[in-house]
Coordinates of N, CA, C and O in Angstrom, one line a residue:
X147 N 18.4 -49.9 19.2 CA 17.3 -50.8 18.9 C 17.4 -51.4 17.5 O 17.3 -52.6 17.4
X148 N 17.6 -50.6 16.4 CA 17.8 -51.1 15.3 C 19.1 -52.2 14.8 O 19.0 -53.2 14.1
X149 N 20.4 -51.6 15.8 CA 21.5 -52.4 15.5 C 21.0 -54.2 15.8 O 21.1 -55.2 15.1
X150 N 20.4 -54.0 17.6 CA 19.6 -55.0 17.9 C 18.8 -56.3 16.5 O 19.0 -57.4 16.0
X151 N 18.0 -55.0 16.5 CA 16.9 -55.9 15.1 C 18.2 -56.5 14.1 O 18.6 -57.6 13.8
X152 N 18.6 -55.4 13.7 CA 19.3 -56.2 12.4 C 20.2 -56.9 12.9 O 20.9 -57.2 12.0
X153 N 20.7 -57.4 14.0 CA 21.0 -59.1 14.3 C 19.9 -59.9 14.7 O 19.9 -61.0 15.4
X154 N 19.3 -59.5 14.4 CA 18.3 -60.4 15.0 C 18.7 -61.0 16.7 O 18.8 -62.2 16.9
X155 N 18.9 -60.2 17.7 CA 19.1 -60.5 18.7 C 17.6 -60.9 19.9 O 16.7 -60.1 19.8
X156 N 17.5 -61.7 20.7 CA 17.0 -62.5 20.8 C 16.4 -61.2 22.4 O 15.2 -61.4 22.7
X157 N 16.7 -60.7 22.8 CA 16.9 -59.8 24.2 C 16.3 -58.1 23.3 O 16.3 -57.0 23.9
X158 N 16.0 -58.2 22.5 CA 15.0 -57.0 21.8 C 14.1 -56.4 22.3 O 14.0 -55.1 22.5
X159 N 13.1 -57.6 22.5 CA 11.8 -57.2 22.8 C 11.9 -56.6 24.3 O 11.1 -55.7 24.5
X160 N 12.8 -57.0 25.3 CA 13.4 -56.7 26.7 C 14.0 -55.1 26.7 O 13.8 -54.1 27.5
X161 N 14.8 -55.1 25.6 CA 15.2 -53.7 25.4 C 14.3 -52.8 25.1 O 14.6 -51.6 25.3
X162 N 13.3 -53.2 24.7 CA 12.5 -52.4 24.0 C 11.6 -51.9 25.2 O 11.1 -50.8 25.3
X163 N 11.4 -52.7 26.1 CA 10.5 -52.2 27.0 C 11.1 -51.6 28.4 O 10.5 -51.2 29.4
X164 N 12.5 -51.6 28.2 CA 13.7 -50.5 29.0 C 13.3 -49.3 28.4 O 13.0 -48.3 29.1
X165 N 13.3 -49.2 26.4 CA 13.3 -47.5 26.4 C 12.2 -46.8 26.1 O 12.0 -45.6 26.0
X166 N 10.7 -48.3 26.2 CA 9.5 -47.7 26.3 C 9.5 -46.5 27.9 O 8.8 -45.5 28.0
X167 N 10.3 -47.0 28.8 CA 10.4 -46.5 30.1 C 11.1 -45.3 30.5 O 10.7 -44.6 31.4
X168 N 12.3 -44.9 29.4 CA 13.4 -44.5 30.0 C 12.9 -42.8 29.8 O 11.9 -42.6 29.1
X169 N 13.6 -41.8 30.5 CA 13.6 -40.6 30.8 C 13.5 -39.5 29.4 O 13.1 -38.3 29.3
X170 N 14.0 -40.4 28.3 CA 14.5 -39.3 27.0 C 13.2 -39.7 26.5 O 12.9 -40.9 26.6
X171 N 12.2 -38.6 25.6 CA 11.4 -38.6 25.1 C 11.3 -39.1 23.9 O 10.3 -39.6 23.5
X172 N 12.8 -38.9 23.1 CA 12.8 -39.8 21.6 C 13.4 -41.1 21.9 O 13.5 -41.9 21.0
X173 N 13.9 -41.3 23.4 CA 14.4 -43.2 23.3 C 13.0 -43.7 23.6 O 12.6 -44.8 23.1
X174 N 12.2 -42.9 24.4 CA 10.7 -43.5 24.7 C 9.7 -43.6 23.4 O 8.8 -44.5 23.3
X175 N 9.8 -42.7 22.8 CA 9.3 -43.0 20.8 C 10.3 -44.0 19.8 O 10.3 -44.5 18.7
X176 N 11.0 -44.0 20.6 CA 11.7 -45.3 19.5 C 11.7 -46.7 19.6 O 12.0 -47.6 18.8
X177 N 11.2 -46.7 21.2 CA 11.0 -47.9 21.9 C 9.3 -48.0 21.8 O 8.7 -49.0 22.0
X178 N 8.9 -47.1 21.6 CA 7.1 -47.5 21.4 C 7.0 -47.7 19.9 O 6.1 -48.4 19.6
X179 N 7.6 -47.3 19.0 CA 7.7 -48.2 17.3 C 8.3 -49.3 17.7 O 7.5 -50.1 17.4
X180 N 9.2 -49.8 18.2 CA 9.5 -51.0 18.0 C 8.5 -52.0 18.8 O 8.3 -53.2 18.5
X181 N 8.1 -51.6 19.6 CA 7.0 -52.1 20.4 C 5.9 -52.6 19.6 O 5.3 -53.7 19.7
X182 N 5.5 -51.4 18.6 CA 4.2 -52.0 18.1 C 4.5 -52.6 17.1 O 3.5 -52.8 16.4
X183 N 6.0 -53.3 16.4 CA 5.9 -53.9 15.3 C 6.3 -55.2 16.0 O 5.9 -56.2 15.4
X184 N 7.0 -55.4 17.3 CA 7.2 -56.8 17.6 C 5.6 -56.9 18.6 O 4.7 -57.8 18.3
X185 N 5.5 -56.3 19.3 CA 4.1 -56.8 19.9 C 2.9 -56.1 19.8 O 2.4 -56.1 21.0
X186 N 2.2 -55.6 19.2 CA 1.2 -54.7 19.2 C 0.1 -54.6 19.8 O -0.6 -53.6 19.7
X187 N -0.3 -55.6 20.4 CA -1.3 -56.3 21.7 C -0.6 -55.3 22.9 O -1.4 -54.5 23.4
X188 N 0.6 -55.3 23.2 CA 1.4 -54.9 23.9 C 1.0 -53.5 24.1 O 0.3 -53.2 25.1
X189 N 1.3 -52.6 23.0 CA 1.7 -51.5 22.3 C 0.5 -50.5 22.6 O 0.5 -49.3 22.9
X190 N -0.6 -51.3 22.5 CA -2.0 -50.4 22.4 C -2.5 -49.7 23.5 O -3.4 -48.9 23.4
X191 N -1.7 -50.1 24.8 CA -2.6 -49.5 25.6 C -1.4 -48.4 26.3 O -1.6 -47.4 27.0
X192 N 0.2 -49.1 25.6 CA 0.7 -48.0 26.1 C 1.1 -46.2 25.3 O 1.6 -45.2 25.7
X193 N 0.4 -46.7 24.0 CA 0.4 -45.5 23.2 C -1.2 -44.8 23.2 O -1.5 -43.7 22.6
X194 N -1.9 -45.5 23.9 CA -3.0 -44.7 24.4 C -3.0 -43.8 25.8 O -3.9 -43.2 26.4
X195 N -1.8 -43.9 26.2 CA -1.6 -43.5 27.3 C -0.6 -42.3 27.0 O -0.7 -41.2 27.5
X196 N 0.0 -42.6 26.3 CA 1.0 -41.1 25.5 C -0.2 -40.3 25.1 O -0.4 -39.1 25.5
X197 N -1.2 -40.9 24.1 CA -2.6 -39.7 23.9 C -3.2 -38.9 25.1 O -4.0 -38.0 24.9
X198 N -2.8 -39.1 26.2 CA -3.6 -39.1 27.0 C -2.2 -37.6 27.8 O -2.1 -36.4 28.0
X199 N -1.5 -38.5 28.0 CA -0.6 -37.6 28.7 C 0.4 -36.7 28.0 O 0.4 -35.5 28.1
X200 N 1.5 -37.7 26.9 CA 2.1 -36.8 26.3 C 2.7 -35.8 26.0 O 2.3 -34.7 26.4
X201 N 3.7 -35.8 25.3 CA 4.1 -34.0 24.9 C 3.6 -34.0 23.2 O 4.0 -34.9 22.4
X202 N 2.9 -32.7 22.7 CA 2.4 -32.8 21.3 C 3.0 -33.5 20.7 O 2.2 -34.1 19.9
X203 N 4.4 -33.8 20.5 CA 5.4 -34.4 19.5 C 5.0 -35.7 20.0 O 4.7 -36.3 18.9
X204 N 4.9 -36.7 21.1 CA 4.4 -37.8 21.7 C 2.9 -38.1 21.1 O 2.9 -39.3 20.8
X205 N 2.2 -37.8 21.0 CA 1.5 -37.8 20.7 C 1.0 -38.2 19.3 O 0.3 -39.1 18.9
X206 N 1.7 -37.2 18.4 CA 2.0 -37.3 16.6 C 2.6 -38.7 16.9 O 1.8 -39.5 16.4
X207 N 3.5 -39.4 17.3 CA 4.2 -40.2 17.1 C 3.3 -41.2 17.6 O 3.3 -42.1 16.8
X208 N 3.0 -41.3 18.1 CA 1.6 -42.6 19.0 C 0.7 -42.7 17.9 O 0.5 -43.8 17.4
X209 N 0.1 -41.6 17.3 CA -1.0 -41.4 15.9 C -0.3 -42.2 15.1 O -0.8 -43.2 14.7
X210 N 1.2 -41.9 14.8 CA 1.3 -42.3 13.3 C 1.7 -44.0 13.6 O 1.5 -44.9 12.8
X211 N 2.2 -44.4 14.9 CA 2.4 -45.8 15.4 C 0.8 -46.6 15.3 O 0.8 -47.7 14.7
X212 N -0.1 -46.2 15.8 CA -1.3 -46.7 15.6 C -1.3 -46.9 14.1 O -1.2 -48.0 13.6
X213 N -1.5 -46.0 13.5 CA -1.6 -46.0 11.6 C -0.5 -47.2 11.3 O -0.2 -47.1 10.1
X214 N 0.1 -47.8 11.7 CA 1.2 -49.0 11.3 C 0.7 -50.2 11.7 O 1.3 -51.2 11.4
X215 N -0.7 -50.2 12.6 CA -1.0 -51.1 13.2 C -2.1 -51.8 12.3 O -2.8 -51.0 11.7
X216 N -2.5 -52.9 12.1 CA -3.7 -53.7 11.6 C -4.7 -54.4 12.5 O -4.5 -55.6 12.9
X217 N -5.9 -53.5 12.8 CA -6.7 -54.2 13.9 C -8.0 -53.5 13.9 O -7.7 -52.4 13.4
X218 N -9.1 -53.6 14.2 CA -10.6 -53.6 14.0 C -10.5 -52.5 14.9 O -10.8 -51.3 14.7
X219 N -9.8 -53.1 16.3 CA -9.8 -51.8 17.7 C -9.2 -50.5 17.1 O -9.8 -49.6 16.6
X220 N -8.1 -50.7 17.1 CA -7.1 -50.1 16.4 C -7.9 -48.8 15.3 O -7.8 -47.6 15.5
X221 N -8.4 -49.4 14.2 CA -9.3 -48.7 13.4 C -10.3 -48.0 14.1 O -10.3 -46.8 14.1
X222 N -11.2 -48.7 14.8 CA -12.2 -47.3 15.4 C -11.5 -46.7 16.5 O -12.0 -45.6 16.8
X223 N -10.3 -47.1 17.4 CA -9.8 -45.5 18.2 C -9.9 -44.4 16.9 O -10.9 -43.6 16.7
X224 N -8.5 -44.6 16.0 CA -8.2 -43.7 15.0 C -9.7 -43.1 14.5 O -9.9 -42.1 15.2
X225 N -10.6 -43.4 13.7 CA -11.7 -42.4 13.6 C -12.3 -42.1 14.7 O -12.7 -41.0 14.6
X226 N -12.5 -42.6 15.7 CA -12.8 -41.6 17.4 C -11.4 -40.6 17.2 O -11.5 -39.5 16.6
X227 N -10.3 -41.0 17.6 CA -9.6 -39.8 17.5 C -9.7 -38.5 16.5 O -9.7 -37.3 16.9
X228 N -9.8 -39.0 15.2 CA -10.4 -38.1 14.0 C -11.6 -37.3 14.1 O -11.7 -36.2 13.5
X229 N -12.4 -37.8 14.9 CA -13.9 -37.2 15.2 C -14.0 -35.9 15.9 O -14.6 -34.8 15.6
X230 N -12.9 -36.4 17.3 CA -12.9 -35.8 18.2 C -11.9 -34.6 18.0 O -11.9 -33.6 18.8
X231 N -11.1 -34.7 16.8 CA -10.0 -33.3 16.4 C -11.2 -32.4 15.5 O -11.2 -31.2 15.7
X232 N -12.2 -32.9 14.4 CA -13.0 -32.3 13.7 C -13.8 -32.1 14.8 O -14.5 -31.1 14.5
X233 N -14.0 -32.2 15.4 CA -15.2 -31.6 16.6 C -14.8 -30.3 16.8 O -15.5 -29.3 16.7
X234 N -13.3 -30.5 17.3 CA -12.1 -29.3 17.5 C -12.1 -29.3 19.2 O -11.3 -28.6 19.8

């Protein structure tokens, strides 16, 4: 995916949403960062869904992907999610 970006290849965003899909748990985190930097409208509902199901490391990675993101929504999940870890 990176080699992709840095040509600026035009079939990215298509790839990206092959390894949002695929079987390997770090091709499916590598393809949900690139997801939320080329579409992040995109991105939100499918890293709410790693929160949801995930494996703990899926999860840290969905958090810190959100934290990259700039959005009003975006901002109150993250303090609901913060709430709900201080709750315990």
């Amino acid at each position: 995916l990176r080699a992709l970006a840095a040509i600026d290849d035009p079939g990215l965003e298509q790839v990206v949403k092959i390894a949002v899909a695929d079987e390997d748990a770090s091709v499916r985190g590598e393809g949900r960062r690139w997801l939320v930097k080329l579409n992040p409208a995109d991105a939100v509902p499918i890293v709410l869904e790693v929160l949801e199901s995930g494996t703990i490391r899926e999860q840290q990675a969905a958090i810190a992907s959100l934290g990259e993101m700039e959005s009003a929504e975006v901002d109150a999940l993250l303090a609901s999610l913060f709430e709900r870890l201080a709750d315990g």
